[in-house]
Each structure stands twice: as structure tokens, then as C-alpha cells.
Coordinates of C-alpha atoms and ligand atoms in Angstrom, one line a residue:
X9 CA 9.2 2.9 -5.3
X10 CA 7.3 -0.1 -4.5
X11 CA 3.6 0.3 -6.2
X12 CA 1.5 -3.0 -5.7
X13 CA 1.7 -3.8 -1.6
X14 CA 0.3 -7.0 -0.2
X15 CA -0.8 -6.6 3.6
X16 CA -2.0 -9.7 5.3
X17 CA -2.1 -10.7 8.9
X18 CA 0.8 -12.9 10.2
X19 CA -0.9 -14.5 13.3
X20 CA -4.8 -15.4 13.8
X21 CA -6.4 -12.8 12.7
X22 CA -7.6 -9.8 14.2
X23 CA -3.5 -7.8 14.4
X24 CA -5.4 -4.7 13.0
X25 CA -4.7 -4.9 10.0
X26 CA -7.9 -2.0 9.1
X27 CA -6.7 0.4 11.0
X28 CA -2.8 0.3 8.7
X29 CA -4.9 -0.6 5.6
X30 CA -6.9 2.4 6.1
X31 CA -3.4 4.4 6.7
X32 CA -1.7 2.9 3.8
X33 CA -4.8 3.6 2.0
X34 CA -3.5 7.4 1.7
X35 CA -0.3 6.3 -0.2
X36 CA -2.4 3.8 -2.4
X37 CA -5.2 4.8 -5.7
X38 CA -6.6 1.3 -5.2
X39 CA -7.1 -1.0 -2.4
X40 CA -8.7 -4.6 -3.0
X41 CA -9.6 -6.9 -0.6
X42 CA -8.7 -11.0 -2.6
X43 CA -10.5 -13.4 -0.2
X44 CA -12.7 -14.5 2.8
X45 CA -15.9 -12.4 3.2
X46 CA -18.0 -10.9 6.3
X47 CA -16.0 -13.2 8.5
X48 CA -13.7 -10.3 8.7
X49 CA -14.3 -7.6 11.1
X50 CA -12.1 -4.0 10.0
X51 CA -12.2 -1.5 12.6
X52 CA -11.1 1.8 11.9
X53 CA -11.5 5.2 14.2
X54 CA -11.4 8.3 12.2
X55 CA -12.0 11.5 14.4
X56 CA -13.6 9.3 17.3
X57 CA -15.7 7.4 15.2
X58 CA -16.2 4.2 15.0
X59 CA -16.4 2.4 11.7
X60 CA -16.4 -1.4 11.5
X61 CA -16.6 -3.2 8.3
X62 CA -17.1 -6.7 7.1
X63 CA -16.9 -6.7 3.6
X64 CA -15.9 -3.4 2.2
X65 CA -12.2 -2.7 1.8
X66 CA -10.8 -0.8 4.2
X67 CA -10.1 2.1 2.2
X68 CA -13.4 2.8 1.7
X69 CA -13.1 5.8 4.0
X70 CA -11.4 7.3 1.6
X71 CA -14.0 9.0 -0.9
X72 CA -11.1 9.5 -3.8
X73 CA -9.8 5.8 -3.6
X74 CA -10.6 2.9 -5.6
X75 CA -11.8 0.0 -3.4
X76 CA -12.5 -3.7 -5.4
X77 CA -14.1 -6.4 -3.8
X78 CA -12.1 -9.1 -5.9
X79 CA -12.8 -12.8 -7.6
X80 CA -11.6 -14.8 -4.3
X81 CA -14.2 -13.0 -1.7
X82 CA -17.5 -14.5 -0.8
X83 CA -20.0 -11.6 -0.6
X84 CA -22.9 -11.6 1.6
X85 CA -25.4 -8.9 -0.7
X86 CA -27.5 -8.3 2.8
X87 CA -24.3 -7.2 4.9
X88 CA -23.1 -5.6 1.4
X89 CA -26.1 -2.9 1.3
X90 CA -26.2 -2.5 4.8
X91 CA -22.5 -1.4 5.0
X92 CA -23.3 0.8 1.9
X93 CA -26.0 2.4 3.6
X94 CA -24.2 3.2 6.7
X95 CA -21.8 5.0 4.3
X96 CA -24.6 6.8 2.8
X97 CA -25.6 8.2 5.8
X98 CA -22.2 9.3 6.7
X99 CA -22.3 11.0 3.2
X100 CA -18.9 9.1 2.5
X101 CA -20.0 6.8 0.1
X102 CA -20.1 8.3 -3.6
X103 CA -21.0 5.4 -5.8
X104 CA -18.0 5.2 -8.1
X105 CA -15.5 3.9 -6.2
X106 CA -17.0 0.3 -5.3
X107 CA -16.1 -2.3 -7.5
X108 CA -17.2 -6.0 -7.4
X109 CA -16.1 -8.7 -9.2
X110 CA -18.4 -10.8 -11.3
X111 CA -16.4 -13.8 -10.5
X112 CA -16.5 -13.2 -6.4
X113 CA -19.0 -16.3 -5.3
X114 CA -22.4 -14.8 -2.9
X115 CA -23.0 -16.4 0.1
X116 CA -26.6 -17.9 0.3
X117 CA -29.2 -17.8 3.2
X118 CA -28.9 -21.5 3.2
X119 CA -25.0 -21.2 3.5
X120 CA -25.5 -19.5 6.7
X121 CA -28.2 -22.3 8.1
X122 CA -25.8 -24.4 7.3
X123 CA -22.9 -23.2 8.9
X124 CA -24.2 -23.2 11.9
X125 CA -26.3 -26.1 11.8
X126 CA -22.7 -28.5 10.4
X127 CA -21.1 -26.8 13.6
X128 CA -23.1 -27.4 16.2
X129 CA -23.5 -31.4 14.6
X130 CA -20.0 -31.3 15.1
X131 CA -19.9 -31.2 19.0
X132 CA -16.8 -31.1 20.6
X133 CA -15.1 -31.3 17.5
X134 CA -16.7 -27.9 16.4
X135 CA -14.3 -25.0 14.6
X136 CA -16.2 -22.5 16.2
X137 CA -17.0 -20.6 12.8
X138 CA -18.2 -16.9 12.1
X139 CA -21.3 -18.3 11.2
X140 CA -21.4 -16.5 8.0
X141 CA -21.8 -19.0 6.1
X142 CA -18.4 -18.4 4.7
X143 CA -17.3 -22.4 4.7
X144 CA -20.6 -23.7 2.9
X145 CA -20.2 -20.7 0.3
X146 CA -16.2 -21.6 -0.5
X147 CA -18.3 -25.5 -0.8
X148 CA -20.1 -24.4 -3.6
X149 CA -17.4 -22.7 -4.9
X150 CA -15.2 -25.8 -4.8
X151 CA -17.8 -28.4 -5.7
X152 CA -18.7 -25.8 -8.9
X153 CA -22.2 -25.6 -8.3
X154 CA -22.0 -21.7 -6.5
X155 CA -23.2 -18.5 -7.7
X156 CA -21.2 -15.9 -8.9
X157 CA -22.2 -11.8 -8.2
X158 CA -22.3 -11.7 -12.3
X159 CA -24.7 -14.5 -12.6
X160 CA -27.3 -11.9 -10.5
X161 CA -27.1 -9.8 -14.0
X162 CA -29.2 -12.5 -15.5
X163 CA -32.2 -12.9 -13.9
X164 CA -32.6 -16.2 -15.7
X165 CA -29.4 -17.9 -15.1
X166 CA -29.5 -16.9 -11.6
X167 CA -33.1 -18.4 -10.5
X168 CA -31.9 -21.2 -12.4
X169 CA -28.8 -21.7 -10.6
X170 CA -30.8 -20.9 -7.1
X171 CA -33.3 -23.5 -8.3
X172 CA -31.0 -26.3 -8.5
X173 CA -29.3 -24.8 -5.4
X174 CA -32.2 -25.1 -3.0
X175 CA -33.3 -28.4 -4.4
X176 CA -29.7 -29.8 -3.1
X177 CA -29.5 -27.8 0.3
X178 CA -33.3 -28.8 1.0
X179 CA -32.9 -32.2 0.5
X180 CA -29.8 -32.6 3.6
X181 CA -31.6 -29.9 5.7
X182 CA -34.6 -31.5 5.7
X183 CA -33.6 -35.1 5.6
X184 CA -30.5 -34.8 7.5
X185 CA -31.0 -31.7 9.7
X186 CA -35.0 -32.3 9.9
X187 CA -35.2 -28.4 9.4
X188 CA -37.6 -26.7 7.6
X189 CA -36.5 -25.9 3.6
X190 CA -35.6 -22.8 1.4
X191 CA -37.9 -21.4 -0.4
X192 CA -36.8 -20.3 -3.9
X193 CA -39.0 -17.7 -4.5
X194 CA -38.5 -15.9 -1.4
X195 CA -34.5 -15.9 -1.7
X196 CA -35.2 -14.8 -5.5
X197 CA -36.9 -12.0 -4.8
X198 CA -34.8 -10.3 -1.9
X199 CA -32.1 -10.9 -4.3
X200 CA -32.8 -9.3 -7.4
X201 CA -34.1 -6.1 -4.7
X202 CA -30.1 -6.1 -3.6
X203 CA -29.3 -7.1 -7.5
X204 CA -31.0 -3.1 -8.3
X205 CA -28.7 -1.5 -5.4
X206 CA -25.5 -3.5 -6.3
X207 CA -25.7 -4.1 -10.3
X208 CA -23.8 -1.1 -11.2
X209 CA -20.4 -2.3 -9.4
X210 CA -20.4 -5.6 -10.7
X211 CA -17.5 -6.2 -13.5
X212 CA -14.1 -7.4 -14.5
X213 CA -12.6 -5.9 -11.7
X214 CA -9.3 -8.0 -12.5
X215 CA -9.5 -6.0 -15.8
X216 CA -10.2 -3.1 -13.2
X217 CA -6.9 -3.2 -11.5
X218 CA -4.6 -4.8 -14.4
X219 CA -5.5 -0.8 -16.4
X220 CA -4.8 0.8 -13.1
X221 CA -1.4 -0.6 -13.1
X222 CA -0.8 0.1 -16.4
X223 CA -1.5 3.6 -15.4
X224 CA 1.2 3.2 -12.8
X225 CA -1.6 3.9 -9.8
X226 CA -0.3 2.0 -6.7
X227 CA -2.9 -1.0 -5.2
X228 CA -3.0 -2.0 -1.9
X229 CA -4.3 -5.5 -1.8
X230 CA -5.7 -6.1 2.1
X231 CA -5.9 -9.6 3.1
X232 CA -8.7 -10.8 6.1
X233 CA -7.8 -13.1 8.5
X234 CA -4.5 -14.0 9.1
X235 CA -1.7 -16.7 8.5
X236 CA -2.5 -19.3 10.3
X237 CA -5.7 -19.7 9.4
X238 CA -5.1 -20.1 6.4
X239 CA -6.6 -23.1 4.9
X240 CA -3.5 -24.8 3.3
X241 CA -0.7 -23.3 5.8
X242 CA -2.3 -23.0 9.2
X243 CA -3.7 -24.5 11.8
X244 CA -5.9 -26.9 10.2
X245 CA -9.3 -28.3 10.7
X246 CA -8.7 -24.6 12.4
X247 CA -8.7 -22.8 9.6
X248 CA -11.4 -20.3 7.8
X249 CA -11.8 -21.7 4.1
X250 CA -9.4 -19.1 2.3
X251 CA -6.1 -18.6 1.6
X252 CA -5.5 -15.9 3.9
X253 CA -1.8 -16.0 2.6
X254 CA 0.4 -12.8 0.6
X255 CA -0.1 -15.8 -2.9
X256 CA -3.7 -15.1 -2.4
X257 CA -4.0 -11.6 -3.4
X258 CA -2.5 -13.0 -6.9
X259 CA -5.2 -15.5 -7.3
X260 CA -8.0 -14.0 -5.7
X261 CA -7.9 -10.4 -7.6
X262 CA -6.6 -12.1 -11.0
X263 CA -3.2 -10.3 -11.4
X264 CA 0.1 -12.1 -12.4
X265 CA 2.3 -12.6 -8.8
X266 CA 5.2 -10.8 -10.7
X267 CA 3.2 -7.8 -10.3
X268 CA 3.6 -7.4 -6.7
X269 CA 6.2 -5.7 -5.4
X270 CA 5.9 -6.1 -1.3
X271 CA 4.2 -8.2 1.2
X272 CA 3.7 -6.8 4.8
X273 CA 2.6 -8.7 7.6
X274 CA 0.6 -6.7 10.6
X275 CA 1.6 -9.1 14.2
X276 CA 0.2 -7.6 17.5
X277 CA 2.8 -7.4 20.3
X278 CA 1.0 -10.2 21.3
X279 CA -0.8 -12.9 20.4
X280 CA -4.9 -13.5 20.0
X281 CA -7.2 -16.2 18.7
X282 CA -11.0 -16.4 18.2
X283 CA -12.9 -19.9 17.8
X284 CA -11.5 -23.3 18.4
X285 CA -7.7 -24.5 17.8
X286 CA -4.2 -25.1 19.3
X287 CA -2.6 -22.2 20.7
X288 CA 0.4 -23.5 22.7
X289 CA 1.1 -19.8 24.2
X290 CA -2.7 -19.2 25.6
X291 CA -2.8 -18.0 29.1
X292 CA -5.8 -18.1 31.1
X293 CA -6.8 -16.9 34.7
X294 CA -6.6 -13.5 35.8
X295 CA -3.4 -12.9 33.3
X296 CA -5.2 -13.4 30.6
X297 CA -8.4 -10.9 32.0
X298 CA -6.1 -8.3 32.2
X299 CA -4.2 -8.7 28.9
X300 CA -8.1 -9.3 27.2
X301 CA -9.7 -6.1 29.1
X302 CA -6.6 -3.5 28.1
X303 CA -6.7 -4.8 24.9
X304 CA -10.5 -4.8 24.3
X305 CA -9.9 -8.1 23.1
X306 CA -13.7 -9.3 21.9
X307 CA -14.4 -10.0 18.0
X308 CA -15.0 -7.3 15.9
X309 CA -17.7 -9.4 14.0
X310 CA -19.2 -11.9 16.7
X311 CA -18.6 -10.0 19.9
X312 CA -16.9 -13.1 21.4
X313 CA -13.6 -12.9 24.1
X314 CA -10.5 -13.5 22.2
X315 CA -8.8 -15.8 23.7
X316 CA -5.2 -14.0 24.4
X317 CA -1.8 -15.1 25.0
X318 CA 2.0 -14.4 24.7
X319 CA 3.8 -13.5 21.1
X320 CA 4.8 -16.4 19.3
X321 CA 8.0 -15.9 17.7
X322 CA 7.8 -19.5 16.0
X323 CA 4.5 -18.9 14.7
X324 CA 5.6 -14.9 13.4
X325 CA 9.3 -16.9 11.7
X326 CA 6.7 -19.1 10.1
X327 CA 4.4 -16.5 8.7
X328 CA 7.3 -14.4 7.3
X329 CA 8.6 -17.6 5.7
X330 CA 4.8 -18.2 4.3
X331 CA 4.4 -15.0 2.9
X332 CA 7.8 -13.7 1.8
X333 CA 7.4 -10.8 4.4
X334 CA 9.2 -7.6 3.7
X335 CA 7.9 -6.1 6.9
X336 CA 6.3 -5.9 9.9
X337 CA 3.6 -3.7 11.5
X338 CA 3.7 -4.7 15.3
X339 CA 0.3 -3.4 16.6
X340 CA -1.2 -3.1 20.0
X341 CA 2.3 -2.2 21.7
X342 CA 0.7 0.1 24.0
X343 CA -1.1 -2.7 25.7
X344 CA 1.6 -3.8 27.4
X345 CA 2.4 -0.7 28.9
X346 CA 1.4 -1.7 32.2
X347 CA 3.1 -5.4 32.3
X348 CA 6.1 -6.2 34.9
X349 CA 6.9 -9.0 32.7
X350 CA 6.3 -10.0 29.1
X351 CA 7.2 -13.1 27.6
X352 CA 8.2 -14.5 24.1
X353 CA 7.7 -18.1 23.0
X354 CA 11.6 -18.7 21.5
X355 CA 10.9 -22.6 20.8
X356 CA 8.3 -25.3 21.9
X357 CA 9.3 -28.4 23.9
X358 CA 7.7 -31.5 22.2
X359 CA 8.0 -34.9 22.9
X360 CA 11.3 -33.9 25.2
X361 CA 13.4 -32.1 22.7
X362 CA 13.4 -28.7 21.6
X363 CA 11.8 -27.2 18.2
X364 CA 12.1 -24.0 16.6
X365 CA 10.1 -24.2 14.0
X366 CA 6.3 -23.8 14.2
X367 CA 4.4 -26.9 13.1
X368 CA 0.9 -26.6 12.2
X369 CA -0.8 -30.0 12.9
X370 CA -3.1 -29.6 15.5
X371 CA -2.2 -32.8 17.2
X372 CA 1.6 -31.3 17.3
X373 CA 1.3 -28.0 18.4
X374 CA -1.4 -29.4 21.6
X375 CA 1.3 -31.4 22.7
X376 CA 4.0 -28.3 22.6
X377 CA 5.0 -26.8 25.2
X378 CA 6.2 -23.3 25.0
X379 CA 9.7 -21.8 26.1
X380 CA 9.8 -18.6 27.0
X381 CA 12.4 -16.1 27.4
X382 CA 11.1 -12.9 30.1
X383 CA 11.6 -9.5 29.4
X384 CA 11.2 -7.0 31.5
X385 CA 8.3 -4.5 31.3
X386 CA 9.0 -0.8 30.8
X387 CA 5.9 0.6 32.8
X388 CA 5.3 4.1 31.1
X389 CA 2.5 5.1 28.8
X390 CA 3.6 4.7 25.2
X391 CA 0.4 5.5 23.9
X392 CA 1.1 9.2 22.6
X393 CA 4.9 8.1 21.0
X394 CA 5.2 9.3 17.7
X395 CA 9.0 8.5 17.0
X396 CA 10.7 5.0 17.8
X397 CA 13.5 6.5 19.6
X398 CA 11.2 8.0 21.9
X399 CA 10.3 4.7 22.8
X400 CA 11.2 3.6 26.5
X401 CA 14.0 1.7 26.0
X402 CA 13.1 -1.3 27.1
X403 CA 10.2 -1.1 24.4
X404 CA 12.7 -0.5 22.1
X405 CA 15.0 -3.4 22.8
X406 CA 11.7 -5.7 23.0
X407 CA 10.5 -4.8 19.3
X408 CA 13.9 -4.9 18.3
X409 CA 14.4 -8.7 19.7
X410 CA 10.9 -9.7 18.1
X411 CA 12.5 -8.0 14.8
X412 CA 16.0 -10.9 15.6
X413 CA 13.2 -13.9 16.3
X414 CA 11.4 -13.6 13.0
X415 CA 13.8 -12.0 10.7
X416 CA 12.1 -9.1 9.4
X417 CA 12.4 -5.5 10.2
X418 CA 9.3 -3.4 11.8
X419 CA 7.8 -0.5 9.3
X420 CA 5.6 0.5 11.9
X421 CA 4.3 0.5 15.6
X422 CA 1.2 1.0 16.3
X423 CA 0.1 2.3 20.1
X424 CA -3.6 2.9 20.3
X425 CA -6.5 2.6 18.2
X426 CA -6.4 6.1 16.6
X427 CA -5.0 6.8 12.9
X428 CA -2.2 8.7 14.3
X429 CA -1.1 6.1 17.6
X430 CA 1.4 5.5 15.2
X431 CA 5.3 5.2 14.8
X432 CA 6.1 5.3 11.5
X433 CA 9.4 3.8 11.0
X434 CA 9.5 3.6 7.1
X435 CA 6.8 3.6 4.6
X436 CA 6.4 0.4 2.9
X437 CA 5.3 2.5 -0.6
X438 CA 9.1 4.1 -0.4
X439 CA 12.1 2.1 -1.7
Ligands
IMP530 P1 -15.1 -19.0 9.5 O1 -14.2 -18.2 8.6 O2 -16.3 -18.2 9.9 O3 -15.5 -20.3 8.8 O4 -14.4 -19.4 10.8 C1 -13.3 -20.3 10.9 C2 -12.3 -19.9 11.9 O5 -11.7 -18.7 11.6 C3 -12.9 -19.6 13.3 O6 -12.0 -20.0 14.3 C4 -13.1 -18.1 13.3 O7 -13.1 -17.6 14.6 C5 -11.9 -17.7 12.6 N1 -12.0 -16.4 11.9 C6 -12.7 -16.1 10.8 N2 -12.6 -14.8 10.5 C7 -11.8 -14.3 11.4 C8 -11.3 -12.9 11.6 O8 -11.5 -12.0 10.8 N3 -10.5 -12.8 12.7 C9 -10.2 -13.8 13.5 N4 -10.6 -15.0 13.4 C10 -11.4 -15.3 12.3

């Protein structure tokens, strides 16, 4: 029985990965999300309710279930205690089960200015970011001058740290952005006010998850974002500033990479992209409307239109190759329901010849131009399908080819937004 399962998203982001994290979540004692931060946008409907989260684990819903907030997530403490006090309401959220790692870096009000204020410098050239503040944090982080969630357990150390913070950030936003400064007293005080609501689920949550293992509890470590945006294997300057990639959950939750037993990539039927950045099987025009307005294709965290297009299968090969994929969830199925036609990208042509495998500088894949093969559509309403052979056939033969392109077998279909639009193939916590 596998124990310790890796989920991360094979394509851009946004495959719906909360919704089978929240699933999984039934199977699992611990789930632990390992990098990026409120960038992220989980949605999950339980009983017609909607739930989206940014930061907390997916699994939160889940009252008896461990959820960590590990070392390689930036952590917002505003978006933090508001999504704690929407589970407060609910009455789901009991207080014990949130853990937060000392190590995990917080994301600063002047991380967010400057997000935002860096992008829009950049013009044409502009990522088109989150605006969390989620690049400037991983920064800090990098250049070692960031503060850690621990470092709020010392008042002292902390207004020290913010101190020589704000002394750096002021001096480029006011000289270089000609904005008005930080103020250290004022982001001091609203901090230590989230420090009182927070304190008690900061710790060695590595420590946290290496004793749940040794009591043979199963984790399920959920990866944000997806593959290729990654920030050493996709798409870059494209890229969020994480490793969104199954070696990740290693790193960013401090357990040994022998300890994991699975990885499972979630890929829509299609293929989606928010922000800036090649995507060589866009479509635009009315085809893309419709594909966007069935799919309710708009960010989970922005609001903005995805911009929508047909499955990659270079890009999926690439991400199975990346990650070490033992399975797929293809999500979103039902969206095509209504298609004559669907196509798969089978190779790019570039520079007059043929490639199969996805390359991920910009400059390449902007000059690719996709192949496609055309299957036909199967027309019927997929949406209440519980059992793959139920499947219209022609579904069936066009998860089956998408299985062939990338090498790796589907575990599950998704075919709507509820927990139980779902074809369960095999579980990836059995054998
Ligand atoms: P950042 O992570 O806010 O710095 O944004 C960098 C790029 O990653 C932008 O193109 C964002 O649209 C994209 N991005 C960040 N988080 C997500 C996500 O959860 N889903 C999809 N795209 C994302």
C-alpha cells in the first residue's frame, strides 16, 4: 500500500487539483501543502458549497485530518486568519489540526507593493503575477534576509528583522518607485495581533510529519501550481517562484525523497493558462468563449479569464517525465461534452521539422507550431458517469489515447465540480 502520495499539477496550474486533494484527503491522516503560497486558489464543493482556499491545505475540510503548512510555502498571516475565520464560522475549524512551519518564509506588505509595482515597470515584458507578493517574498528568501513564521515568536528578533527590512524596501520604493515608504511600527503591530491568533500552530512541522510516518499514518503532500511553472522546469521568465515539481514536496516539507512512495499528476482534458507566457495550443475567438464559458474558466484567486486551449500531449509527456508520474487524474472531462471535434497537440512544427518533445524556452515554444490529430466528439452528457465503462465510447477511446501520448495510466476522471463527479478507476493509496 502506497502511504506517502505526491499530487502536483502537470500543466499550468489550475487542473483541480483541490477538489482530488480534498478526495484523497479521506484515504490520507495528513495532508501538507510544500510550496508557493496564496497565489494558489483551491476550490472545493462539499454539499453545494463553495469553499476556496489560498493557503490552507486542502484537506482542511476534513475536521479529523492533519493539515501542515510546510518550510517551502510563503504565508500571507492576513489571508491566513481570514481563511481561518471563515472556517470558524462554518464551525469546521477545531484548532488542532493546523500546523505551520517555523521555517515557511511570511510574505510582507511591502512584498506585495512590490509585486505589483516591479510588474507593471516591466511593461510589455510583464509575467502577469498573482500580485501576492509571492516573487518578492521567495527574494528575501533567496537573498537570506526574509522572515521566517518562527521568528514572529520573538517579538525582538522579529522587529529587528522588519527594521532592517523596511529600511531596504524603503529605500528602492521611494527612490526608485517614488512611492510613499513602510512604516515599521504599523506593520509591527498588525503582526504580532495575527502572531496571538497564529502562535500556537507554529513548529517543527518537518518533525511533525517525520513522527507521523513513523506511526505509519499516510500523508498526502498537495502541490500549487502546476509543472510548467515551475521555476527551474517550465516555462520560464513564465514561471511562479517555486518549484511546483513532485522533488518539491521533499524539500519543501523536510522529509528524505525515499520516503515517498507515489507522485500523481492532475491534467484537465484540456489545457488552461493564467498570466503571461507561450502557449503554442491557445485558441482564441469564439472557440475559445465557449471552451472558457463551459468550463467556468476565470482564476480562482484573481478572477481573471483563463486563457484556454487544446491538451498538450508534449507538454503532459514532459510533466510525467519531470515528476516521475505514476498517474493521472484527467479533470474537467465533462466540458467537452458538447464539442464535434476535439483536438490533441501530438508534436510541434519548429523551424520546418517536427518535434515531440516539449521545449520550455519561451523563445522556442512562440515559434512552435502545433500538430494536431482530431477526434471526434461523443456529444452525450458525461457529467453523472460514475464507472469508466460507462463512458461513451468515444470518451473512452479519447482518455485512453491521452493515456498512449504521455505514458501514464489515468486513476481517475473527473466530470463536474462535485466530490462525487467522479470515475474512480484505481486508488492511488492501493498497491
Ligand atoms: P505569481 O506566482 O503570483 O508570481 O505569478 C507567476 C505566474 O504564475 C503568473 O502567470 C500567474 O498567473 C501564475 N500562477 C500563480 N499561481 C497560479 C495558480 O495557482 N494557478 C495558475 N496560475 C498561477
Amino acid at each position: 500500500m502506497a502511504k506517502n502520495i505526491v499530487i502536483v499539477g502537470a500543466q499550468w496550474g489550475d487542473e483541480g487539483k483541490g477538489k482530488i486533494v480534498d478526495i484523497l484527503t479521506k484515504n490520507a491522516d495528513v495532508v501538507v501543502r510544500f510550496q508557493g503560497g496564496n497565489n494558489a486558489g483551491h476550490t472545493v464543493i462539499v454539499n453545494d458549497e463553495k469553499f476556496v482556499f489560498h493557503l490552507m491545505p486542502s484537506g482542511i475540510l476534513h475536521k479529523d485530518k492533519a493539515c501542515v503548512i510546510g518550510d517551502g510555502v510563503v504565508v500571507d498571516p492576513e489571508v491566513l486568519v481570514g481563511e481561518i475565520e471563515v472556517l470558524e464560522e462554518k464551525g469546521i475549524f477545531n484548532g488542532d489540526n493546523l500546523h505551520i512551519s517555523k521555517n515557511a518564509h511570511l510574505i510582507m506588505p511591502y512584498h506585495k507593493r512590490l509585486d505589483i509595482s516591479k510588474e507593471r515597470l516591466k511593461g510589455k515584458q510583464k509575467i502577469g503575477t498573482t500580485g501576492r507578493g509571492i516573487g518578492p517574498a521567495y527574494e528575501d528568501k533567496a537573498a537570506r534576509v526574509g522572515i521566517k513564521c518562527g521568528d514572529l515568536l520573538d517579538e525582538k528578533l522579529f522587529r529587528a528583522k522588519l527594521k532592517r527590512n523596511i529600511a531596504e524596501k524603503n529605500h528602492y520604493i521611494q527612490n526608485v518607485l517614488h512611492q510613499v515608504g513602510f512604516e515599521t511600527h504599523e506593520i509591527y503591530h498588525k503582526y504580532m495581533e495575527i502572531t496571538e491568533k497564529i502562535a500556537p500552530f507554529i513548529k517543527d512541522t518537518s518533525f511533525f510529519i517525520y513522527k507521523a510516518m513513523m506511526e505509519k499514518k499516510k500523508i498526502l503532500f498537495e502541490g500549487a501550481q502546476g509543472t510548467l511553472l515551475d521555476i527551474d522546469h517550465g516555462t520560464y521568465p513564465y514561471v511562479t517562484s517555486s518549484n511546483t515539481t513532485a522533488g518539491a514536496a521533499s524539500v519543501g516539507s523536510g522529509i528524505g525523497p525515499t520516503r515517498i512512495d507515489k507522485t500523481i499528476g492532475i491534467t484537465k482534458a484540456y489545457t488552461t493558462r493564467v498570466g503571461e507566457g507561450p502557449f503554442p495550443t491557445e485558441l482564441d475567438g469564439k472557440e475559445a468563449d465557449r471552451l472558457r464559458e463551459h468550463g467556468g474558466e476565470y482564476g480562482a484567486t484573481t478572477g481573471r479569464p483563463r486563457r484556454v486551449g487544446w491538451f498538450d500531449a508534449l507538454a503532459l509527456r514532459y510533466a510525467a517525465r519531470i515528476n516521475g508520474l505514476d498517474g493521472l487524474v484527467i479533470t474537467k472531462l465533462d466540458v467537452l461534452d458538447n464539442l464535434k471535434k476535439i483536438k490533441v497537440c501530438v508534436g510541434y512544427k519548429y523551424n520546418g521539422k517536427k518535434i515531440t518533445d516539449f521545449p520550455t524556452e519561451a523563445s522556442v515554444l512562440n515559434a512552435c507550431t502545433p500538430i494536431y490529430e482530431t477526434h471526434e466528439g461523443w456529444l452525450e452528457d458525461t457529467s453523472r458517469i460514475k464507472k469508466f465503462d460507462k463512458l461513451p465510447e468515444k470518451a473512452q477511446r479519447y482518455i485512453r489515447r491521452l493515456e498512449e501520448l504521455s505514458g501514464v495510466k489515468a486513476v481517475m476522471i473527473s466530470v463536474g465540480a462535485a466530490r462525487d463527479d467522479l470515475i474512480l478507476i484505481k486508488n492511488p493509496f492501493s498497491r
